[in-house]
Amino acid sequence: MKPAPKFVAAYVLLSAVLGGLALLQSFPARPTSWVGWLLLFALAVPVTIAAEFVGELIFRNPVSQAVERRTKEKSFSWLRILAGLVLMLVVFAAVFCLGQLLA
């Protein structure tokens, strides 16, 4: 098999898996038109890659690294949980404010 068909086959398979996971996470919401379904599966891979990149930026910053160094000997740490919660709340607040500005 040539490289292009292998890539297309891998992309379709990965899109199907990630699109299915997105459907499960957003249950009971689902697309209502064929364009929505097409966008769901076409954008599943790029959106997942972008989310992974943002997650790396959030949890690999100097504050997160300092918390990790301080609590590396513990298997459970309230400080790690609190730091993750605060970081995610900041991201959610930024996304919410951006959404309000764009709406």
Coordinates of N, CA and C in Angstrom, one line a residue:
M1 N 0.8 -1.2 0.0 CA 0.0 0.0 0.0 C 0.9 1.2 0.0
K2 N 0.5 2.2 -0.8 CA 1.3 3.5 -0.9 C 1.1 4.3 0.3
P3 N 2.0 5.3 0.6 CA 1.9 6.1 1.8 C 0.6 6.9 1.9
A4 N 0.1 7.5 0.8 CA -1.1 8.3 0.9 C -2.3 7.5 1.3
P5 N -2.6 6.3 0.6 CA -3.7 5.6 1.1 C -3.6 5.1 2.5
K6 N -2.4 4.8 3.0 CA -2.2 4.4 4.4 C -2.5 5.5 5.3
F7 N -2.1 6.7 5.0 CA -2.4 7.9 5.8 C -3.9 8.1 5.8
V8 N -4.6 8.0 4.7 CA -6.0 8.3 4.6 C -6.7 7.2 5.4
A9 N -6.3 6.0 5.3 CA -7.0 4.9 6.1 C -6.7 5.1 7.6
A10 N -5.5 5.5 8.0 CA -5.3 5.7 9.4 C -6.1 6.9 9.9
Y11 N -6.2 8.0 9.1 CA -6.9 9.2 9.5 C -8.4 8.8 9.6
V12 N -9.0 8.1 8.7 CA -10.4 7.7 8.8 C -10.6 6.8 10.0
L13 N -9.8 5.9 10.3 CA -9.9 5.0 11.5 C -9.8 5.8 12.8
L14 N -8.8 6.7 12.8 CA -8.6 7.5 14.0 C -9.8 8.5 14.2
S15 N -10.3 9.1 13.1 CA -11.4 10.0 13.2 C -12.7 9.2 13.7
A16 N -12.8 8.0 13.2 CA -14.0 7.2 13.7 C -13.9 7.0 15.2
V17 N -12.7 6.6 15.7 CA -12.6 6.3 17.1 C -12.7 7.6 17.9
L18 N -12.1 8.7 17.5 CA -12.1 9.9 18.3 C -13.5 10.6 18.1
G19 N -14.2 10.5 17.0 CA -15.5 11.0 16.8 C -16.5 10.2 17.7
G20 N -16.3 8.9 17.8 CA -17.2 8.1 18.7 C -17.0 8.5 20.1
L21 N -15.7 8.7 20.5 CA -15.5 9.2 21.9 C -16.1 10.5 22.2
A22 N -16.0 11.4 21.2 CA -16.6 12.8 21.3 C -18.1 12.6 21.5
L23 N -18.7 11.7 20.7 CA -20.2 11.5 20.9 C -20.5 11.0 22.3
L24 N -19.7 10.0 22.8 CA -20.0 9.5 24.1 C -19.8 10.6 25.2
Q25 N -18.8 11.5 25.0 CA -18.6 12.5 26.0 C -19.7 13.6 26.0
S26 N -20.3 13.8 24.8 CA -21.3 14.9 24.7 C -22.7 14.3 24.8
F27 N -22.9 13.0 25.1 CA -24.2 12.4 25.2 C -25.1 13.2 26.1
P28 N -26.3 13.5 25.7 CA -27.1 13.0 24.6 C -27.1 13.9 23.4
A29 N -26.3 15.0 23.4 CA -26.2 15.9 22.3 C -25.5 15.1 21.1
R30 N -26.0 15.4 19.9 CA -25.4 14.8 18.7 C -25.7 15.6 17.5
P31 N -25.0 15.5 16.5 CA -25.3 16.3 15.3 C -26.7 16.0 14.7
T32 N -27.3 16.9 14.1 CA -28.7 16.7 13.5 C -28.7 16.8 12.0
S33 N -27.6 17.1 11.4 CA -27.6 17.2 9.9 C -26.4 16.4 9.4
W34 N -26.3 16.1 8.1 CA -25.2 15.4 7.6 C -23.9 16.2 7.6
V35 N -24.1 17.6 7.6 CA -22.9 18.5 7.7 C -22.3 18.4 9.1
G36 N -23.2 18.3 10.1 CA -22.7 18.2 11.4 C -22.0 16.9 11.7
W37 N -22.5 15.8 11.1 CA -21.8 14.5 11.2 C -20.5 14.5 10.5
L38 N -20.5 15.1 9.3 CA -19.2 15.2 8.6 C -18.2 16.0 9.3
L39 N -18.6 17.2 9.9 CA -17.7 18.0 10.7 C -17.2 17.3 11.9
L40 N -18.1 16.5 12.6 CA -17.7 15.8 13.8 C -16.5 14.9 13.5
F41 N -16.7 14.1 12.4 CA -15.6 13.1 12.1 C -14.4 13.7 11.4
A42 N -14.6 14.8 10.6 CA -13.5 15.4 10.0 C -12.6 16.2 10.9
L43 N -13.2 16.8 11.9 CA -12.5 17.6 12.9 C -12.1 16.9 14.1
A44 N -12.4 15.7 14.3 CA -12.1 14.9 15.5 C -10.6 14.9 15.8
V45 N -9.8 14.6 14.7 CA -8.4 14.5 14.9 C -7.7 15.8 15.2
P46 N -8.0 16.9 14.4 CA -7.4 18.2 14.7 C -7.7 18.7 16.0
V47 N -9.0 18.6 16.4 CA -9.4 19.1 17.7 C -8.8 18.4 18.9
T48 N -8.6 17.1 18.7 CA -8.0 16.3 19.8 C -6.5 16.7 19.9
I49 N -5.8 16.8 18.7 CA -4.4 17.2 18.8 C -4.3 18.6 19.4
A50 N -5.2 19.6 19.1 CA -5.1 20.9 19.7 C -5.3 20.8 21.2
A51 N -6.3 20.0 21.6 CA -6.6 19.9 23.0 C -5.4 19.2 23.8
E52 N -4.7 18.3 23.2 CA -3.5 17.7 23.8 C -2.4 18.7 23.9
F53 N -2.3 19.6 22.9 CA -1.2 20.6 22.9 C -1.5 21.6 24.1
V54 N -2.8 22.0 24.2 CA -3.2 23.0 25.2 C -3.0 22.3 26.6
G55 N -3.3 21.1 26.7 CA -3.1 20.4 28.0 C -1.6 20.3 28.4
E56 N -0.8 20.1 27.4 CA 0.7 20.1 27.7 C 1.1 21.5 28.1
L57 N 0.6 22.5 27.5 CA 1.0 23.9 27.9 C 0.5 24.2 29.3
I58 N -0.7 23.7 29.6 CA -1.2 24.0 31.0 C -0.5 23.3 32.1
F59 N -0.2 22.0 31.8 CA 0.4 21.2 32.9 C 1.9 21.0 32.8
R60 N 2.5 21.7 31.9 CA 4.0 21.7 31.8 C 4.6 23.1 32.0
N61 N 3.9 23.9 32.8 CA 4.5 25.3 33.0 C 5.3 25.3 34.2
P62 N 6.0 26.4 34.5 CA 6.8 26.4 35.7 C 6.1 26.1 37.1
V63 N 4.9 26.6 37.2 CA 4.1 26.4 38.4 C 3.8 24.9 38.6
S64 N 3.4 24.3 37.5 CA 3.1 22.8 37.6 C 4.3 22.0 37.8
Q65 N 5.4 22.4 37.2 CA 6.7 21.7 37.5 C 7.1 21.9 38.9
A66 N 6.9 23.0 39.5 CA 7.3 23.2 40.9 C 6.5 22.4 41.8
V67 N 5.2 22.3 41.6 CA 4.3 21.5 42.4 C 4.7 20.0 42.2
E68 N 5.0 19.6 41.0 CA 5.4 18.2 40.8 C 6.7 17.9 41.5
R69 N 7.7 18.8 41.5 CA 8.9 18.6 42.2 C 8.7 18.5 43.7
R70 N 7.8 19.3 44.2 CA 7.5 19.3 45.7 C 6.8 18.1 46.1
T71 N 6.0 17.5 45.3 CA 5.1 16.3 45.7 C 5.5 15.0 45.0
K72 N 6.7 15.0 44.4 CA 7.0 13.8 43.6 C 7.1 12.5 44.4
E73 N 7.4 12.6 45.7 CA 7.5 11.4 46.5 C 6.2 10.9 47.0
K74 N 5.1 11.6 46.8 CA 3.8 11.2 47.2 C 3.0 10.7 46.1
S75 N 2.3 9.6 46.3 CA 1.4 9.1 45.3 C 0.1 9.8 45.2
F76 N -0.3 10.4 46.3 CA -1.5 11.3 46.4 C -1.2 12.6 47.0
S77 N -1.6 13.7 46.4 CA -1.3 15.0 46.9 C -2.5 16.0 46.7
W78 N -2.9 16.5 47.8 CA -4.0 17.6 47.7 C -3.4 18.8 46.9
L79 N -2.2 19.1 47.1 CA -1.6 20.2 46.4 C -1.7 20.1 44.9
R80 N -1.3 18.9 44.4 CA -1.5 18.6 42.9 C -2.9 18.7 42.5
I81 N -3.8 18.2 43.2 CA -5.2 18.3 42.9 C -5.7 19.8 42.8
L82 N -5.3 20.6 43.9 CA -5.7 22.0 43.9 C -5.0 22.7 42.8
A83 N -3.8 22.5 42.5 CA -3.1 23.2 41.4 C -3.8 22.9 40.1
G84 N -4.1 21.6 39.8 CA -4.8 21.2 38.6 C -6.1 21.9 38.5
L85 N -6.9 21.9 39.6 CA -8.2 22.5 39.6 C -8.1 24.0 39.3
V86 N -7.2 24.7 39.9 CA -7.0 26.2 39.7 C -6.6 26.4 38.2
L87 N -5.7 25.6 37.7 CA -5.3 25.8 36.3 C -6.4 25.6 35.4
M88 N -7.2 24.6 35.6 CA -8.4 24.3 34.7 C -9.4 25.4 34.9
L89 N -9.7 25.9 36.1 CA -10.6 27.0 36.2 C -10.2 28.2 35.5
V90 N -8.9 28.5 35.5 CA -8.4 29.6 34.8 C -8.6 29.5 33.3
V91 N -8.4 28.2 32.8 CA -8.6 28.0 31.3 C -10.1 28.1 31.0
F92 N -10.9 27.5 31.8 CA -12.4 27.5 31.6 C -12.9 29.0 31.6
A93 N -12.4 29.8 32.5 CA -12.8 31.2 32.6 C -12.3 31.9 31.4
A94 N -11.1 31.7 30.9 CA -10.6 32.3 29.7 C -11.5 31.9 28.5
V95 N -11.8 30.7 28.4 CA -12.6 30.2 27.2 C -14.0 30.8 27.3
F96 N -14.6 30.8 28.5 CA -15.9 31.4 28.7 C -15.9 32.9 28.3
C97 N -14.9 33.6 28.8 CA -14.9 35.1 28.5 C -14.7 35.3 27.0
L98 N -13.8 34.5 26.4 CA -13.6 34.6 24.9 C -14.9 34.3 24.2
G99 N -15.7 33.3 24.6 CA -16.9 33.0 24.0 C -17.9 34.1 24.2
Q100 N -17.9 34.8 25.3 CA -18.8 35.9 25.5 C -18.4 37.1 24.6
L101 N -17.2 37.3 24.4 CA -16.7 38.4 23.6 C -17.1 38.1 22.1
L102 N -17.0 36.9 21.7 CA -17.2 36.5 20.3 C -18.7 36.4 20.0
A103 N -19.5 36.2 21.0 CA -21.0 36.0 20.8 C -21.7 37.3 20.5

